mmCIF file of C-alpha atoms in Angstrom:
data_model
loop_
_atom_site.group_PDB
_atom_site.id
_atom_site.type_symbol
_atom_site.label_atom_id
_atom_site.label_comp_id
_atom_site.label_asym_id
_atom_site.label_seq_id
_atom_site.Cartn_x
_atom_site.Cartn_y
_atom_site.Cartn_z
ATOM 1 C CA GLY Z 1 -20.575 5.713 72.651
ATOM 2 C CA ALA Z 2 -21.490 8.829 70.669
ATOM 3 C CA ALA Z 3 -23.495 8.273 67.503
ATOM 4 C CA LEU Z 4 -22.033 9.622 64.278
ATOM 5 C CA GLY Z 5 -24.160 12.141 62.631
ATOM 6 C CA ALA Z 6 -24.599 12.665 58.901
ATOM 7 C CA PRO Z 7 -21.717 14.392 57.264
ATOM 8 C CA ARG Z 8 -22.163 18.066 56.917
ATOM 9 C CA PRO Z 9 -22.680 19.152 53.360
ATOM 10 C CA THR Z 10 -19.885 21.326 52.095
ATOM 11 C CA ARG Z 11 -20.887 24.471 50.289
ATOM 12 C CA THR Z 12 -19.023 25.077 47.146
ATOM 13 C CA ARG Z 13 -19.045 28.523 45.604
ATOM 14 C CA GLU Z 14 -18.862 29.299 42.032
ATOM 15 C CA PRO Z 15 -15.691 31.064 40.974
ATOM 16 C CA LEU Z 16 -15.857 34.854 41.078
ATOM 17 C CA HIS Z 17 -17.316 36.008 37.712
ATOM 18 C CA LEU Z 18 -15.534 38.832 35.960
ATOM 19 C CA ARG Z 19 -18.463 40.517 34.114
ATOM 20 C CA GLU Z 20 -16.681 43.366 32.322
ATOM 21 C CA VAL Z 21 -13.431 45.119 31.764
ATOM 22 C CA HIS Z 22 -13.524 48.898 31.136
ATOM 23 C CA LEU Z 23 -10.522 50.469 29.511
ATOM 24 C CA GLU Z 24 -9.661 54.038 28.920
ATOM 25 C CA ASN Z 25 -6.510 55.249 27.218
ATOM 26 C CA PHE Z 26 -4.772 51.928 28.080
ATOM 27 C CA LYS Z 27 -1.906 51.005 25.795
ATOM 28 C CA ALA Z 28 -3.231 50.927 22.258
ATOM 29 C CA PHE Z 29 -6.785 51.791 23.259
ATOM 30 C CA GLY Z 30 -6.994 55.609 22.956
ATOM 31 C CA ARG Z 31 -10.574 55.720 23.865
ATOM 32 C CA LYS Z 32 -13.116 54.134 26.212
ATOM 33 C CA LEU Z 33 -13.829 50.481 25.599
ATOM 34 C CA THR Z 34 -15.894 47.879 27.465
ATOM 35 C CA VAL Z 35 -15.193 44.128 26.996
ATOM 36 C CA PRO Z 36 -18.040 41.965 28.351
ATOM 37 C CA PHE Z 37 -17.326 38.523 29.746
ATOM 38 C CA GLU Z 38 -20.327 36.114 29.697
ATOM 39 C CA PRO Z 39 -20.376 33.154 32.094
ATOM 40 C CA GLY Z 40 -18.361 30.270 30.761
ATOM 41 C CA PHE Z 41 -15.657 30.480 28.163
ATOM 42 C CA THR Z 42 -14.824 33.819 26.508
ATOM 43 C CA ALA Z 43 -12.442 34.084 23.493
ATOM 44 C CA ILE Z 44 -11.196 37.381 22.054
ATOM 45 C CA PRO Z 45 -10.243 36.711 18.427
ATOM 46 C CA GLY Z 46 -8.620 39.235 16.043
ATOM 47 C CA PRO Z 47 -5.728 39.794 13.777
ATOM 48 C CA ASN Z 48 -2.193 40.416 14.980
ATOM 49 C CA GLY Z 49 -1.658 43.852 16.351
ATOM 50 C CA SER Z 50 -5.409 44.423 17.176
ATOM 51 C CA GLY Z 51 -4.753 44.663 20.942
ATOM 52 C CA LYS Z 52 -6.134 41.209 22.131
ATOM 53 C CA SER Z 53 -3.265 40.685 24.543
ATOM 54 C CA ASN Z 54 -3.750 44.246 25.951
ATOM 55 C CA ILE Z 55 -7.076 43.103 27.333
ATOM 56 C CA GLY Z 56 -5.210 40.395 29.380
ATOM 57 C CA TYR Z 57 -2.572 42.998 30.398
ATOM 58 C CA ALA Z 58 -5.375 45.276 31.574
ATOM 59 C CA ILE Z 59 -6.593 42.594 33.949
ATOM 60 C CA LEU Z 60 -3.011 42.097 35.230
ATOM 61 C CA PHE Z 61 -2.619 45.863 35.587
ATOM 62 C CA VAL Z 62 -5.343 45.910 38.245
ATOM 63 C CA LEU Z 63 -4.705 42.541 39.920
ATOM 64 C CA GLY Z 64 -1.171 41.641 39.079
ATOM 65 C CA PRO Z 65 2.298 42.412 40.186
ATOM 66 C CA ASN Z 66 3.616 45.869 40.947
ATOM 67 C CA SER Z 67 6.193 45.585 38.148
ATOM 68 C CA PRO Z 68 5.149 47.071 34.871
ATOM 69 C CA ARG Z 69 7.535 44.732 33.134
ATOM 70 C CA ALA Z 70 5.106 41.896 33.746
ATOM 71 C CA ILE Z 71 2.756 43.747 31.286
ATOM 72 C CA ARG Z 72 5.335 44.732 28.792
ATOM 73 C CA ALA Z 73 6.052 48.223 29.971
ATOM 74 C CA GLY Z 74 9.229 49.959 31.226
ATOM 75 C CA ARG Z 75 7.266 52.229 33.634
ATOM 76 C CA LEU Z 76 3.667 52.431 34.557
ATOM 77 C CA SER Z 77 3.294 55.695 32.483
ATOM 78 C CA ASP Z 78 4.233 53.678 29.432
ATOM 79 C CA LEU Z 79 0.774 52.118 29.727
ATOM 80 C CA ILE Z 80 -0.968 55.454 28.994
ATOM 81 C CA PHE Z 81 -2.031 55.825 25.279
ATOM 82 C CA ASN Z 82 0.684 57.729 23.563
ATOM 83 C CA GLY Z 83 -1.396 59.129 20.687
ATOM 84 C CA GLY Z 84 -0.296 56.592 18.018
ATOM 85 C CA GLU Z 85 1.367 57.919 14.983
ATOM 86 C CA LYS Z 86 -0.708 61.062 14.549
ATOM 87 C CA GLY Z 87 -2.959 61.463 17.568
ATOM 88 C CA LYS Z 88 -2.520 63.318 20.868
ATOM 89 C CA GLY Z 89 -1.411 61.308 23.825
ATOM 90 C CA ALA Z 90 -3.552 60.993 26.919
ATOM 91 C CA ASP Z 91 -2.670 62.181 30.405
ATOM 92 C CA HIS Z 92 -4.054 59.077 32.196
ATOM 93 C CA CYS Z 93 -5.231 55.538 31.780
ATOM 94 C CA THR Z 94 -7.897 53.714 33.720
ATOM 95 C CA VAL Z 95 -8.854 50.015 33.902
ATOM 96 C CA SER Z 96 -11.855 48.817 35.891
ATOM 97 C CA LEU Z 97 -12.760 45.202 36.439
ATOM 98 C CA VAL Z 98 -16.501 44.588 37.354
ATOM 99 C CA PHE Z 99 -17.127 41.442 39.339
ATOM 100 C CA ASP Z 100 -20.521 39.776 40.047
ATOM 101 C CA ASN Z 101 -20.791 39.713 43.849
ATOM 102 C CA ALA Z 102 -24.497 38.774 44.175
ATOM 103 C CA ASP Z 103 -23.486 35.890 46.465
ATOM 104 C CA ARG Z 104 -21.233 38.134 48.539
ATOM 105 C CA ALA Z 105 -18.075 36.150 47.736
ATOM 106 C CA MET Z 106 -16.149 39.301 48.379
ATOM 107 C CA PRO Z 107 -16.783 41.026 51.659
ATOM 108 C CA VAL Z 108 -18.523 44.058 50.065
ATOM 109 C CA GLU Z 109 -22.242 44.871 50.430
ATOM 110 C CA ALA Z 110 -22.875 45.346 46.722
ATOM 111 C CA ASP Z 111 -24.119 43.040 43.957
ATOM 112 C CA LEU Z 112 -21.261 44.389 41.651
ATOM 113 C CA VAL Z 113 -17.740 45.161 42.830
ATOM 114 C CA THR Z 114 -15.562 47.349 40.682
ATOM 115 C CA LEU Z 115 -11.816 47.243 41.169
ATOM 116 C CA THR Z 116 -10.126 50.117 39.397
ATOM 117 C CA ARG Z 117 -6.558 51.207 38.825
ATOM 118 C CA ARG Z 118 -5.706 54.555 37.256
ATOM 119 C CA VAL Z 119 -2.271 55.958 36.303
ATOM 120 C CA LYS Z 120 -2.140 59.759 35.735
ATOM 121 C CA LEU Z 121 0.809 61.774 34.530
ATOM 122 C CA THR Z 122 1.874 64.288 37.200
ATOM 123 C CA PRO Z 123 4.899 66.046 35.655
ATOM 124 C CA LYS Z 124 6.825 68.425 37.869
ATOM 125 C CA GLU Z 125 9.786 70.689 37.192
ATOM 126 C CA ASP Z 126 12.159 68.321 38.974
ATOM 127 C CA ASN Z 127 10.564 65.208 37.493
ATOM 128 C CA PRO Z 128 8.975 65.793 34.051
ATOM 129 C CA ASP Z 129 8.137 62.095 33.731
ATOM 130 C CA GLY Z 130 6.261 61.816 37.031
ATOM 131 C CA TYR Z 131 3.069 59.928 37.466
ATOM 132 C CA THR Z 132 0.718 58.774 40.143
ATOM 133 C CA SER Z 133 -1.084 55.457 40.492
ATOM 134 C CA TYR Z 134 -4.412 55.045 42.283
ATOM 135 C CA PHE Z 135 -6.562 52.075 43.296
ATOM 136 C CA TYR Z 136 -10.244 51.950 43.961
ATOM 137 C CA VAL Z 137 -12.482 49.238 45.373
ATOM 138 C CA THR Z 138 -16.076 50.360 44.483
ATOM 139 C CA ARG Z 139 -15.012 53.703 45.939
ATOM 140 C CA PRO Z 140 -12.108 56.105 45.466
ATOM 141 C CA GLY Z 141 -8.872 55.957 47.498
ATOM 142 C CA SER Z 142 -8.376 52.254 48.272
ATOM 143 C CA PRO Z 143 -4.781 51.024 48.669
ATOM 144 C CA LYS Z 144 -3.718 48.161 46.361
ATOM 145 C CA ARG Z 145 -3.406 45.937 49.542
ATOM 146 C CA GLU Z 146 -7.139 46.345 50.054
ATOM 147 C CA VAL Z 147 -7.800 45.220 46.441
ATOM 148 C CA VAL Z 148 -5.664 42.182 46.879
ATOM 149 C CA ASP Z 149 -7.112 41.348 50.318
ATOM 150 C CA ARG Z 150 -10.663 41.463 48.931
ATOM 151 C CA LEU Z 151 -9.783 38.916 46.256
ATOM 152 C CA LYS Z 152 -7.821 36.751 48.707
ATOM 153 C CA SER Z 153 -10.631 36.538 51.116
ATOM 154 C CA GLY Z 154 -11.480 32.925 51.708
ATOM 155 C CA ASN Z 155 -14.801 33.204 49.936
ATOM 156 C CA ALA Z 156 -13.664 34.474 46.548
ATOM 157 C CA PRO Z 157 -12.249 31.557 44.521
ATOM 158 C CA CYS Z 158 -10.790 32.683 41.207
ATOM 159 C CA ARG Z 159 -9.940 30.562 38.167
ATOM 160 C CA ALA Z 160 -8.786 32.076 34.932
ATOM 161 C CA TRP Z 161 -6.581 31.374 31.993
ATOM 162 C CA VAL Z 162 -5.093 34.140 29.905
ATOM 163 C CA SER Z 163 -3.333 33.037 26.771
ATOM 164 C CA ALA Z 164 -1.685 35.109 24.034
ATOM 165 C CA GLY Z 165 -0.098 33.964 20.836
ATOM 166 C CA GLY Z 166 -2.348 30.793 20.533
ATOM 167 C CA ARG Z 167 -0.539 28.974 23.362
#
């Protein structure tokens, strides 16, 4: 009979590491902001109303469902910084997620992969509330499907927990 060989070692990959979130004019953040995520556990403390949950919503904005209601907005254009009580509102918002891809977990030939979503106001005479939504995968013009497919590729395990309200 055939001899049984030694079992093949299985290669386990580390989960995909989100290194940074870049926000510009997203919800309450009326400026550019970078939030670093070190390997391991990251907590974002702060008082009520400081925008902690908006960082989680920013991640969902890029990766999550198409419905803006999932991130507490009626329409995608509601995610654009409105100027606050005295400021001038922005005409766009942008969120970029920077992933470490040194081990090529995502099928992109780059050590860092940036997934970006941008919403820009595009008012027209017949639609004064118009807007356009764009996706980018390390380059301009990628459809959202490509963003999702990159993350769902079999080599890119993702584990995350986003909690708001101390739950």
